[in-house]
mmCIF file of C-alpha atoms and ligand atoms in Angstrom:
data_model
loop_
_atom_site.group_PDB
_atom_site.id
_atom_site.type_symbol
_atom_site.label_atom_id
_atom_site.label_comp_id
_atom_site.label_asym_id
_atom_site.label_seq_id
_atom_site.Cartn_x
_atom_site.Cartn_y
_atom_site.Cartn_z
ATOM 1 C CA MET A 1 130.450 144.500 139.004
ATOM 2 C CA LEU A 2 133.941 143.452 137.916
ATOM 3 C CA LEU A 3 133.513 143.112 134.161
ATOM 4 C CA GLU A 4 130.946 144.563 131.810
ATOM 5 C CA THR A 5 130.475 144.398 128.083
ATOM 6 C CA LYS A 6 128.155 146.984 126.612
ATOM 7 C CA SER A 7 126.503 146.366 123.241
ATOM 8 C CA LEU A 8 129.531 144.605 121.751
ATOM 9 C CA THR A 9 129.232 144.013 118.025
ATOM 10 C CA LYS A 10 131.771 142.388 115.726
ATOM 11 C CA ALA A 11 131.543 141.452 112.057
ATOM 12 C CA TYR A 12 134.542 139.773 110.420
ATOM 13 C CA THR A 13 132.824 140.092 107.069
ATOM 14 C CA PRO A 14 130.817 143.249 106.389
ATOM 15 C CA GLY A 15 127.166 142.622 107.119
ATOM 16 C CA VAL A 16 127.713 139.267 108.856
ATOM 17 C CA THR A 17 127.947 139.835 112.604
ATOM 18 C CA ALA A 18 129.621 137.158 114.726
ATOM 19 C CA VAL A 19 128.514 138.946 117.908
ATOM 20 C CA THR A 20 125.620 141.385 117.975
ATOM 21 C CA ASN A 21 124.864 144.024 120.613
ATOM 22 C CA LEU A 22 126.014 141.814 123.408
ATOM 23 C CA SER A 23 125.808 143.148 126.951
ATOM 24 C CA LEU A 24 126.942 141.164 129.932
ATOM 25 C CA ALA A 25 127.884 141.882 133.542
ATOM 26 C CA ILE A 26 130.050 139.619 135.671
ATOM 27 C CA ASP A 27 130.564 139.916 139.422
ATOM 28 C CA GLU A 28 133.837 139.528 141.254
ATOM 29 C CA GLY A 29 134.537 135.870 142.005
ATOM 30 C CA GLU A 30 131.900 134.531 139.635
ATOM 31 C CA ILE A 31 132.460 131.672 137.221
ATOM 32 C CA VAL A 32 130.442 132.425 134.097
ATOM 33 C CA CYS A 33 130.118 129.988 131.204
ATOM 34 C CA LEU A 34 129.418 131.060 127.647
ATOM 35 C CA LEU A 35 127.443 128.132 126.244
ATOM 36 C CA GLY A 36 126.186 127.638 122.717
ATOM 37 C CA PRO A 37 126.655 125.694 119.506
ATOM 38 C CA SER A 38 129.777 125.989 117.403
ATOM 39 C CA GLY A 39 129.900 129.282 115.510
ATOM 40 C CA CYS A 40 127.552 131.221 117.823
ATOM 41 C CA GLY A 41 130.248 133.762 118.732
ATOM 42 C CA LYS A 42 131.608 132.523 122.081
ATOM 43 C CA THR A 43 135.275 132.776 121.144
ATOM 44 C CA THR A 44 134.760 136.144 119.462
ATOM 45 C CA LEU A 45 133.141 137.509 122.628
ATOM 46 C CA LEU A 46 135.941 136.120 124.792
ATOM 47 C CA ARG A 47 138.604 137.573 122.515
ATOM 48 C CA MET A 48 136.924 140.982 122.636
ATOM 49 C CA ILE A 49 136.978 140.801 126.446
ATOM 50 C CA ALA A 50 140.671 139.848 126.260
ATOM 51 C CA GLY A 51 141.453 142.662 123.827
ATOM 52 C CA LEU A 52 142.616 140.232 121.130
ATOM 53 C CA VAL A 53 139.753 141.268 118.836
ATOM 54 C CA GLN A 54 138.621 144.878 118.527
ATOM 55 C CA PRO A 55 134.828 145.299 118.516
ATOM 56 C CA ASP A 56 133.204 147.280 115.691
ATOM 57 C CA SER A 57 131.073 149.005 118.307
ATOM 58 C CA GLY A 58 130.335 148.760 121.988
ATOM 59 C CA SER A 59 132.736 148.737 124.918
ATOM 60 C CA VAL A 60 134.391 146.595 127.582
ATOM 61 C CA TRP A 61 134.612 147.791 131.181
ATOM 62 C CA PHE A 62 136.742 146.422 134.009
ATOM 63 C CA GLU A 63 136.490 147.623 137.612
ATOM 64 C CA GLY A 64 134.428 150.562 136.422
ATOM 65 C CA ALA A 65 136.949 151.785 133.819
ATOM 66 C CA GLU A 66 136.674 151.402 130.083
ATOM 67 C CA VAL A 67 139.364 149.064 128.714
ATOM 68 C CA THR A 68 138.176 148.677 125.108
ATOM 69 C CA ALA A 69 141.374 150.235 123.749
ATOM 70 C CA VAL A 70 143.745 148.807 126.372
ATOM 71 C CA PRO A 71 146.146 146.262 124.791
ATOM 72 C CA PRO A 72 145.727 142.629 125.938
ATOM 73 C CA HIS A 73 148.880 142.339 128.064
ATOM 74 C CA GLN A 74 148.007 145.480 130.016
ATOM 75 C CA ARG A 75 144.648 144.034 131.044
ATOM 76 C CA GLU A 76 146.424 141.393 133.171
ATOM 77 C CA PHE A 77 143.871 138.735 132.312
ATOM 78 C CA GLY A 78 144.864 135.072 132.280
ATOM 79 C CA MET A 79 144.067 132.781 129.395
ATOM 80 C CA MET A 80 143.752 129.076 128.928
ATOM 81 C CA PHE A 81 142.888 128.164 125.372
ATOM 82 C CA GLN A 82 142.704 124.730 123.834
ATOM 83 C CA ASP A 83 145.252 125.728 121.198
ATOM 84 C CA PHE A 84 147.354 127.751 123.632
ATOM 85 C CA ALA A 85 149.860 124.933 123.959
ATOM 86 C CA LEU A 86 152.448 124.432 126.670
ATOM 87 C CA PHE A 87 156.092 124.862 125.650
ATOM 88 C CA PRO A 88 157.180 121.296 124.862
ATOM 89 C CA HIS A 89 160.887 122.055 125.264
ATOM 90 C CA LYS A 90 160.470 123.494 128.786
ATOM 91 C CA ASN A 91 159.737 121.397 131.870
ATOM 92 C CA VAL A 92 156.612 121.788 134.004
ATOM 93 C CA ALA A 93 158.094 124.325 136.418
ATOM 94 C CA ALA A 94 159.507 126.462 133.600
ATOM 95 C CA ASN A 95 156.131 126.460 131.869
ATOM 96 C CA ILE A 96 154.384 127.682 135.003
ATOM 97 C CA ALA A 97 157.106 130.265 135.670
ATOM 98 C CA PHE A 98 156.954 131.638 132.122
ATOM 99 C CA GLY A 99 154.443 134.431 132.788
ATOM 100 C CA LEU A 100 156.095 135.304 136.072
ATOM 101 C CA GLU A 101 159.471 135.974 134.443
ATOM 102 C CA MET A 102 157.755 138.175 131.878
ATOM 103 C CA HIS A 103 156.280 140.148 134.773
ATOM 104 C CA GLY A 104 159.728 140.592 136.323
ATOM 105 C CA TRP A 105 159.312 138.316 139.343
ATOM 106 C CA SER A 106 162.565 137.407 141.120
ATOM 107 C CA ARG A 107 163.808 133.820 140.757
ATOM 108 C CA GLU A 108 163.036 133.008 144.425
ATOM 109 C CA ARG A 109 159.574 134.514 144.382
ATOM 110 C CA ALA A 110 158.752 132.729 141.094
ATOM 111 C CA ALA A 111 159.999 129.384 142.473
ATOM 112 C CA ALA A 112 157.793 129.758 145.540
ATOM 113 C CA ARG A 113 154.828 130.613 143.352
ATOM 114 C CA VAL A 114 155.447 127.621 141.083
ATOM 115 C CA ALA A 115 155.466 125.315 144.129
ATOM 116 C CA GLU A 116 152.228 126.877 145.332
ATOM 117 C CA MET A 117 150.621 126.395 141.913
ATOM 118 C CA LEU A 118 151.799 122.766 141.653
ATOM 119 C CA ALA A 119 150.165 122.080 145.013
ATOM 120 C CA LEU A 120 146.974 123.831 143.889
ATOM 121 C CA VAL A 121 146.578 121.594 140.836
ATOM 122 C CA GLU A 122 147.783 118.536 142.792
ATOM 123 C CA LEU A 123 150.968 118.021 140.812
ATOM 124 C CA GLU A 124 153.499 118.318 143.631
ATOM 125 C CA GLY A 125 156.797 116.793 142.567
ATOM 126 C CA PHE A 126 156.080 117.203 138.848
ATOM 127 C CA GLY A 127 158.163 120.376 138.450
ATOM 128 C CA GLN A 128 161.137 118.791 136.694
ATOM 129 C CA ARG A 129 159.137 116.539 134.363
ATOM 130 C CA ASP A 130 159.046 117.092 130.643
ATOM 131 C CA ILE A 131 155.712 118.122 129.195
ATOM 132 C CA ALA A 132 155.794 115.049 126.913
ATOM 133 C CA GLN A 133 155.850 112.796 130.001
ATOM 134 C CA LEU A 134 152.452 114.050 131.174
ATOM 135 C CA SER A 135 149.002 112.684 130.397
ATOM 136 C CA GLY A 136 146.456 114.944 128.665
ATOM 137 C CA GLY A 137 144.740 115.684 131.955
ATOM 138 C CA GLU A 138 148.015 116.549 133.678
ATOM 139 C CA GLN A 139 148.952 118.856 130.807
ATOM 140 C CA GLN A 140 145.669 120.717 131.201
ATOM 141 C CA ARG A 141 146.323 121.153 134.912
ATOM 142 C CA VAL A 142 149.784 122.561 134.126
ATOM 143 C CA ALA A 143 148.154 124.938 131.631
ATOM 144 C CA LEU A 144 145.735 126.038 134.358
ATOM 145 C CA ALA A 145 148.603 126.513 136.826
ATOM 146 C CA ARG A 146 150.453 128.578 134.226
ATOM 147 C CA ALA A 147 147.406 130.774 133.630
ATOM 148 C CA LEU A 148 146.774 131.285 137.356
ATOM 149 C CA ALA A 149 150.398 131.807 138.442
ATOM 150 C CA PRO A 150 150.617 135.593 137.847
ATOM 151 C CA GLY A 151 147.385 136.063 139.839
ATOM 152 C CA PRO A 152 145.257 137.339 136.941
ATOM 153 C CA ARG A 153 142.363 139.648 137.726
ATOM 154 C CA LEU A 154 140.211 137.645 135.337
ATOM 155 C CA LEU A 155 140.736 134.187 133.900
ATOM 156 C CA MET A 156 139.463 133.272 130.450
ATOM 157 C CA LEU A 157 139.151 129.667 129.395
ATOM 158 C CA ASP A 158 138.150 128.677 125.866
ATOM 159 C CA GLU A 159 137.067 125.022 125.590
ATOM 160 C CA PRO A 160 139.962 124.061 127.895
ATOM 161 C CA LEU A 161 138.884 120.406 128.012
ATOM 162 C CA GLY A 162 137.831 120.177 124.378
ATOM 163 C CA ALA A 163 140.672 117.867 123.322
ATOM 164 C CA LEU A 164 140.194 115.337 126.128
ATOM 165 C CA ASP A 165 138.076 112.203 126.155
ATOM 166 C CA ARG A 166 134.738 112.061 127.931
ATOM 167 C CA ALA A 167 135.820 110.296 131.153
ATOM 168 C CA LEU A 168 138.776 112.600 131.670
ATOM 169 C CA ARG A 169 136.632 115.644 130.956
ATOM 170 C CA GLU A 170 134.087 114.553 133.573
ATOM 171 C CA ARG A 171 136.824 114.450 136.212
ATOM 172 C CA LEU A 172 138.656 117.568 135.157
ATOM 173 C CA MET A 173 135.551 119.747 135.019
ATOM 174 C CA LEU A 174 135.032 119.100 138.720
ATOM 175 C CA ASP A 175 138.721 119.723 139.480
ATOM 176 C CA LEU A 176 138.531 122.949 137.501
ATOM 177 C CA ARG A 177 135.575 124.286 139.434
ATOM 178 C CA ARG A 178 137.155 123.366 142.756
ATOM 179 C CA ILE A 179 140.453 125.062 141.838
ATOM 180 C CA LEU A 180 138.799 128.211 140.470
ATOM 181 C CA GLN A 181 136.665 128.474 143.596
ATOM 182 C CA ARG A 182 139.615 127.934 145.906
ATOM 183 C CA VAL A 183 141.580 130.696 144.192
ATOM 184 C CA GLY A 184 138.461 132.875 144.104
ATOM 185 C CA VAL A 185 139.319 134.081 140.611
ATOM 186 C CA THR A 186 136.635 135.536 138.365
ATOM 187 C CA ALA A 187 136.396 133.339 135.293
ATOM 188 C CA VAL A 188 134.779 133.363 131.876
ATOM 189 C CA TYR A 189 134.618 129.831 130.546
ATOM 190 C CA VAL A 190 133.634 128.948 126.985
ATOM 191 C CA THR A 191 132.140 125.583 126.127
ATOM 192 C CA HIS A 192 129.615 124.050 123.748
ATOM 193 C CA ASP A 193 128.973 121.240 126.234
ATOM 194 C CA GLN A 194 125.965 121.627 128.482
ATOM 195 C CA THR A 195 127.236 119.116 131.056
ATOM 196 C CA GLU A 196 130.497 121.005 131.346
ATOM 197 C CA ALA A 197 128.755 124.368 131.714
ATOM 198 C CA PHE A 198 126.445 123.023 134.417
ATOM 199 C CA ALA A 199 129.342 121.446 136.322
ATOM 200 C CA VAL A 200 131.633 124.475 136.190
ATOM 201 C CA ALA A 201 129.479 127.617 136.178
ATOM 202 C CA ASP A 202 127.797 129.788 138.764
ATOM 203 C CA ARG A 203 125.917 131.376 135.870
ATOM 204 C CA VAL A 204 125.477 130.303 132.279
ATOM 205 C CA VAL A 205 125.091 132.620 129.294
ATOM 206 C CA VAL A 206 123.367 130.723 126.489
ATOM 207 C CA MET A 207 124.330 132.219 123.129
ATOM 208 C CA ASN A 208 122.673 131.785 119.761
ATOM 209 C CA ALA A 209 123.868 133.399 116.536
ATOM 210 C CA GLY A 210 125.869 136.132 118.285
ATOM 211 C CA ARG A 211 123.238 137.077 120.849
ATOM 212 C CA THR A 212 122.341 135.999 124.376
ATOM 213 C CA GLU A 213 119.237 133.839 124.703
ATOM 214 C CA GLN A 214 119.220 133.420 128.479
ATOM 215 C CA ILE A 215 121.480 134.149 131.434
ATOM 216 C CA ALA A 216 120.813 132.081 134.541
ATOM 217 C CA ALA A 217 122.253 129.737 137.141
ATOM 218 C CA PRO A 218 122.463 126.145 135.842
ATOM 219 C CA GLN A 219 119.562 124.908 137.999
ATOM 220 C CA GLU A 220 117.361 127.818 136.960
ATOM 221 C CA LEU A 221 118.260 127.337 133.304
ATOM 222 C CA PHE A 222 117.367 123.662 133.418
ATOM 223 C CA ALA A 223 114.166 124.234 135.394
ATOM 224 C CA ARG A 224 112.961 127.174 133.314
ATOM 225 C CA PRO A 225 114.413 127.456 129.824
ATOM 226 C CA ALA A 226 113.216 130.850 128.653
ATOM 227 C CA THR A 227 113.171 130.366 124.879
ATOM 228 C CA PRO A 228 112.546 127.515 122.420
ATOM 229 C CA PHE A 229 116.235 127.645 121.431
ATOM 230 C CA VAL A 230 117.413 127.134 125.009
ATOM 231 C CA ALA A 231 114.903 124.327 125.525
ATOM 232 C CA ARG A 232 116.105 122.515 122.392
ATOM 233 C CA PHE A 233 119.757 123.120 123.220
ATOM 234 C CA LEU A 234 119.233 121.530 126.643
ATOM 235 C CA GLY A 235 117.751 118.481 124.938
ATOM 236 C CA PHE A 236 114.037 119.162 125.395
ATOM 237 C CA HIS A 237 112.271 118.301 122.190
ATOM 238 C CA ASN A 238 108.578 118.355 123.097
ATOM 239 C CA LEU A 239 107.719 121.854 121.950
ATOM 240 C CA LEU A 240 104.186 122.511 120.887
ATOM 241 C CA ASP A 241 102.357 125.581 119.638
ATOM 242 C CA GLY A 242 99.051 126.546 121.165
ATOM 243 C CA VAL A 243 96.703 129.380 121.998
ATOM 244 C CA VAL A 244 95.599 130.360 125.495
ATOM 245 C CA VAL A 245 91.886 129.607 125.754
ATOM 246 C CA GLU A 246 91.343 130.092 129.457
ATOM 247 C CA SER A 247 93.444 130.964 132.483
ATOM 248 C CA GLY A 248 96.328 128.472 132.607
ATOM 249 C CA ILE A 249 95.074 126.385 129.689
ATOM 250 C CA ALA A 250 96.116 126.363 126.046
ATOM 251 C CA ALA A 251 94.521 124.600 123.096
ATOM 252 C CA THR A 252 96.984 122.593 121.001
ATOM 253 C CA LYS A 253 96.883 120.046 118.200
ATOM 254 C CA ILE A 254 96.846 117.234 120.747
ATOM 255 C CA GLY A 255 94.246 118.738 123.058
ATOM 256 C CA ARG A 256 93.944 121.197 125.896
ATOM 257 C CA LEU A 257 97.038 121.440 128.049
ATOM 258 C CA PRO A 258 97.688 123.169 131.373
ATOM 259 C CA PHE A 259 100.618 125.557 131.616
ATOM 260 C CA ASP A 260 102.487 127.316 134.389
ATOM 261 C CA GLY A 261 102.356 131.079 134.586
ATOM 262 C CA GLU A 262 100.436 133.955 133.142
ATOM 263 C CA GLY A 263 98.950 134.241 129.688
ATOM 264 C CA GLU A 264 96.122 136.350 128.422
ATOM 265 C CA ILE A 265 93.377 134.597 126.497
ATOM 266 C CA GLY A 266 94.210 134.615 122.800
ATOM 267 C CA THR A 267 97.998 134.687 123.290
ATOM 268 C CA ALA A 268 99.914 132.370 120.970
ATOM 269 C CA VAL A 269 102.311 130.282 123.049
ATOM 270 C CA THR A 270 104.986 127.648 122.563
ATOM 271 C CA LEU A 271 104.748 125.052 125.304
ATOM 272 C CA LEU A 272 107.494 122.807 126.591
ATOM 273 C CA ILE A 273 106.313 119.406 127.762
ATOM 274 C CA ARG A 274 109.075 117.908 129.902
ATOM 275 C CA PRO A 275 109.422 114.202 129.173
ATOM 276 C CA GLU A 276 108.746 113.281 132.795
ATOM 277 C CA SER A 277 105.397 115.118 132.546
ATOM 278 C CA VAL A 278 104.147 112.672 129.937
ATOM 279 C CA GLN A 279 102.324 109.710 131.453
ATOM 280 C CA LEU A 280 101.159 106.625 129.619
ATOM 281 C CA ALA A 281 98.795 103.712 130.055
ATOM 282 C CA MET A 282 97.378 101.005 127.826
ATOM 283 C CA ASN A 283 94.335 102.380 126.124
ATOM 284 C CA ASN A 284 91.891 100.329 128.173
ATOM 285 C CA GLU A 285 93.656 100.951 131.498
ATOM 286 C CA GLN A 286 92.949 103.693 133.966
ATOM 287 C CA LEU A 287 95.574 106.420 133.790
ATOM 288 C CA THR A 288 96.653 106.967 137.368
ATOM 289 C CA THR A 289 98.895 109.970 137.131
ATOM 290 C CA GLY A 290 98.800 110.822 140.813
ATOM 291 C CA SER A 291 98.189 114.399 139.843
ATOM 292 C CA PRO A 292 94.701 115.869 139.999
ATOM 293 C CA SER A 293 95.679 118.519 137.468
ATOM 294 C CA SER A 294 96.824 116.164 134.716
ATOM 295 C CA PHE A 295 95.126 116.367 131.390
ATOM 296 C CA ILE A 296 94.241 113.237 129.500
ATOM 297 C CA LEU A 297 94.778 113.657 125.789
ATOM 298 C CA HIS A 298 91.946 112.431 123.628
ATOM 299 C CA PRO A 299 93.379 111.925 120.142
ATOM 300 C CA SER A 300 94.643 108.494 119.261
ATOM 301 C CA SER A 301 98.258 107.976 120.347
ATOM 302 C CA PHE A 302 100.617 105.275 119.161
ATOM 303 C CA ILE A 303 104.083 104.193 120.234
ATOM 304 C CA THR A 304 106.523 104.825 117.405
ATOM 305 C CA GLY A 305 109.757 103.975 119.187
ATOM 306 C CA LEU A 306 111.190 102.512 122.393
ATOM 307 C CA SER A 307 114.770 103.010 123.422
ATOM 308 C CA PHE A 308 116.296 101.663 126.624
ATOM 309 C CA ARG A 309 118.636 104.252 128.163
ATOM 310 C CA GLY A 310 119.604 102.557 131.396
ATOM 311 C CA ARG A 311 118.083 104.783 134.052
ATOM 312 C CA TYR A 312 114.973 105.312 131.957
ATOM 313 C CA THR A 313 113.289 104.243 128.783
ATOM 314 C CA GLN A 314 112.657 106.762 126.080
ATOM 315 C CA VAL A 315 109.263 106.299 124.467
ATOM 316 C CA LEU A 316 108.474 108.009 121.183
ATOM 317 C CA LEU A 317 104.830 108.662 120.499
ATOM 318 C CA ALA A 318 102.644 110.051 117.804
ATOM 319 C CA CYS A 319 99.697 111.858 119.365
ATOM 320 C CA ASN A 320 97.215 112.788 116.704
ATOM 321 C CA GLY A 321 100.200 112.751 114.393
ATOM 322 C CA VAL A 322 102.279 115.029 116.636
ATOM 323 C CA PRO A 323 105.597 113.522 117.803
ATOM 324 C CA LEU A 324 106.028 113.424 121.570
ATOM 325 C CA MET A 325 108.730 111.948 123.774
ATOM 326 C CA ALA A 326 108.263 110.401 127.207
ATOM 327 C CA GLU A 327 110.777 109.031 129.689
ATOM 328 C CA LEU A 328 109.612 106.172 131.852
ATOM 329 C CA PRO A 329 111.495 104.877 134.890
ATOM 330 C CA ASP A 330 111.146 101.210 133.883
ATOM 331 C CA PHE A 331 111.107 99.364 130.615
ATOM 332 C CA PRO A 332 107.428 99.189 129.672
ATOM 333 C CA ARG A 333 105.788 96.047 128.378
ATOM 334 C CA TRP A 334 104.482 97.828 125.286
ATOM 335 C CA ARG A 335 105.631 97.474 121.741
ATOM 336 C CA VAL A 336 105.988 99.794 118.804
ATOM 337 C CA GLY A 337 102.595 100.201 117.202
ATOM 338 C CA ASP A 338 100.597 99.839 120.436
ATOM 339 C CA GLU A 339 97.891 102.363 121.044
ATOM 340 C CA VAL A 340 98.212 104.080 124.427
ATOM 341 C CA ALA A 341 96.426 106.656 126.532
ATOM 342 C CA VAL A 342 98.523 109.742 127.212
ATOM 343 C CA ALA A 343 98.290 112.295 129.984
ATOM 344 C CA VAL A 344 100.312 115.447 130.479
ATOM 345 C CA THR A 345 100.751 116.687 134.032
ATOM 346 C CA GLY A 346 102.010 120.140 133.156
ATOM 347 C CA THR A 347 103.795 122.318 130.617
ATOM 348 C CA GLN A 348 105.897 125.458 130.601
ATOM 349 C CA VAL A 349 105.615 128.459 128.325
ATOM 350 C CA VAL A 350 108.897 129.068 126.478
ATOM 351 C CA GLU A 351 107.568 131.672 124.092
ATOM 352 C CA ALA A 352 104.510 133.924 124.076
ATOM 353 C CA ARG A 353 103.460 136.142 121.217
ATOM 354 C CA ASN A 354 100.901 138.591 122.458
ATOM 355 C CA ARG A 355 97.959 139.147 120.185
ATOM 356 C CA VAL A 356 97.229 142.640 119.002
ATOM 357 C CA PRO A 357 94.863 144.261 121.544
ATOM 358 C CA SER A 358 91.328 144.314 120.112
ATOM 359 C CA GLU A 359 91.075 148.130 120.035
ATOM 360 C CA GLU A 360 94.178 148.298 117.799
ATOM 361 C CA ARG A 361 93.098 145.549 115.501
ATOM 362 C CA GLY A 362 91.098 147.874 113.256
ATOM 363 C CA SER A 363 88.016 146.783 111.406
HETATM 364 P P1 ADP B 1 132.281 129.873 118.583
HETATM 365 O O1 ADP B 1 133.477 130.123 119.430
HETATM 366 O O2 ADP B 1 130.992 129.989 119.330
HETATM 367 O O3 ADP B 1 132.357 128.579 117.839
HETATM 368 P P2 ADP B 1 133.316 132.021 116.914
HETATM 369 O O4 ADP B 1 133.337 133.248 117.746
HETATM 370 O O5 ADP B 1 134.593 131.296 116.726
HETATM 371 O O6 ADP B 1 132.191 131.030 117.475
HETATM 372 O O7 ADP B 1 132.754 132.363 115.471
HETATM 373 C C1 ADP B 1 131.584 133.125 115.282
HETATM 374 C C2 ADP B 1 131.395 133.360 113.810
HETATM 375 O O8 ADP B 1 132.431 134.187 113.300
HETATM 376 C C3 ADP B 1 131.430 132.107 112.958
HETATM 377 O O9 ADP B 1 130.505 132.245 111.916
HETATM 378 C C4 ADP B 1 132.849 132.072 112.447
HETATM 379 O O10 ADP B 1 132.916 131.395 111.216
HETATM 380 C C5 ADP B 1 133.162 133.531 112.291
HETATM 381 N N1 ADP B 1 134.594 133.813 112.504
HETATM 382 C C6 ADP B 1 135.292 133.561 113.637
HETATM 383 N N2 ADP B 1 136.565 133.976 113.538
HETATM 384 C C7 ADP B 1 136.694 134.498 112.298
HETATM 385 C C8 ADP B 1 137.782 135.111 111.576
HETATM 386 N N3 ADP B 1 138.981 135.263 112.138
HETATM 387 N N4 ADP B 1 137.512 135.533 110.320
HETATM 388 C C9 ADP B 1 136.315 135.406 109.754
HETATM 389 N N5 ADP B 1 135.255 134.859 110.377
HETATM 390 C C10 ADP B 1 135.427 134.401 111.636
HETATM 391 MG MG1 MG B 2 135.088 128.863 119.851
#
């Protein structure tokens, strides 16, 4: 374990915590993304790790030693913040060398390091350019080179691509991961963008209102969102309440649905229906789902919206009045208002509220 936070809590205003009891452990060489909506406490957590914000309670540990009271510059962490601008009056090489001079590197050693960093971020030959002559993407790579030059023991990045346009971000997020991996630096990377977190991280920490909701590798997170918040944040909107009525089956407003995993009879559950698990047919057609375990829903279902998305078509449905979303690989021949038959091939439990055991229920 390289870095640990233990029960970090911070309130800027008394009684309103920005980060609450947050514990996290990061391994050497890992790239960890803090992901969550604006205002959920990502920057506050990062700044507490950096030593720029003092926690109200809890502690930060690095290489097994407590560093909560160690001033930021003595932690030897690197930082790349969106608003941590390059020096516009210095050229590229001088920007990258800045931290090295502060650390007392000799001129020769610093020059060699600058060349090494320019090669790393694929900006060989850019050393003498003015910052103003660089594109946004090039500036971000210089900022990364500057942060990495002193060989920080931990690199912190706060929305480093936030100011760039979509296409440039797509490219730079891949460059970033490749560079961080090549250097082997441990990194904590803040973003509110799911795509960015998935592209950059080994592990993602999903935060909500100052707390962690789920910590998992991107693939695991996408395959098994553990809470309704995570499911919604990842863009899954088919969440449905139900009650377990037999092993692997829950009763819901739109009928009985199968679910993965355990669940005692009587447990209240929230089910996630992935859009690709929703299958449709005209009402008088046979539903051929190709899955023996699919459940045909009985209540009347109508198409309320159709939206062509390129690789798939999003179909909005009302099943017994309950909104449901499906994604079909082709553009269907149906129209809004058509009645359809709906089948669901499987669901996942994202929340379970155990009932009170019968002996404790009282009379
Ligand atoms: P994020 O980075 O996820 O957007 P922040 O850590 O910046 O979230 O903010 C978390 C909460 O703390 C927000 O409600 C924000 O308004 C509040 N906050 C952040 N910084 C300050 C500050 N310096 N003073 C007062 N409140 C702050
Ligand atoms: Mg922030």
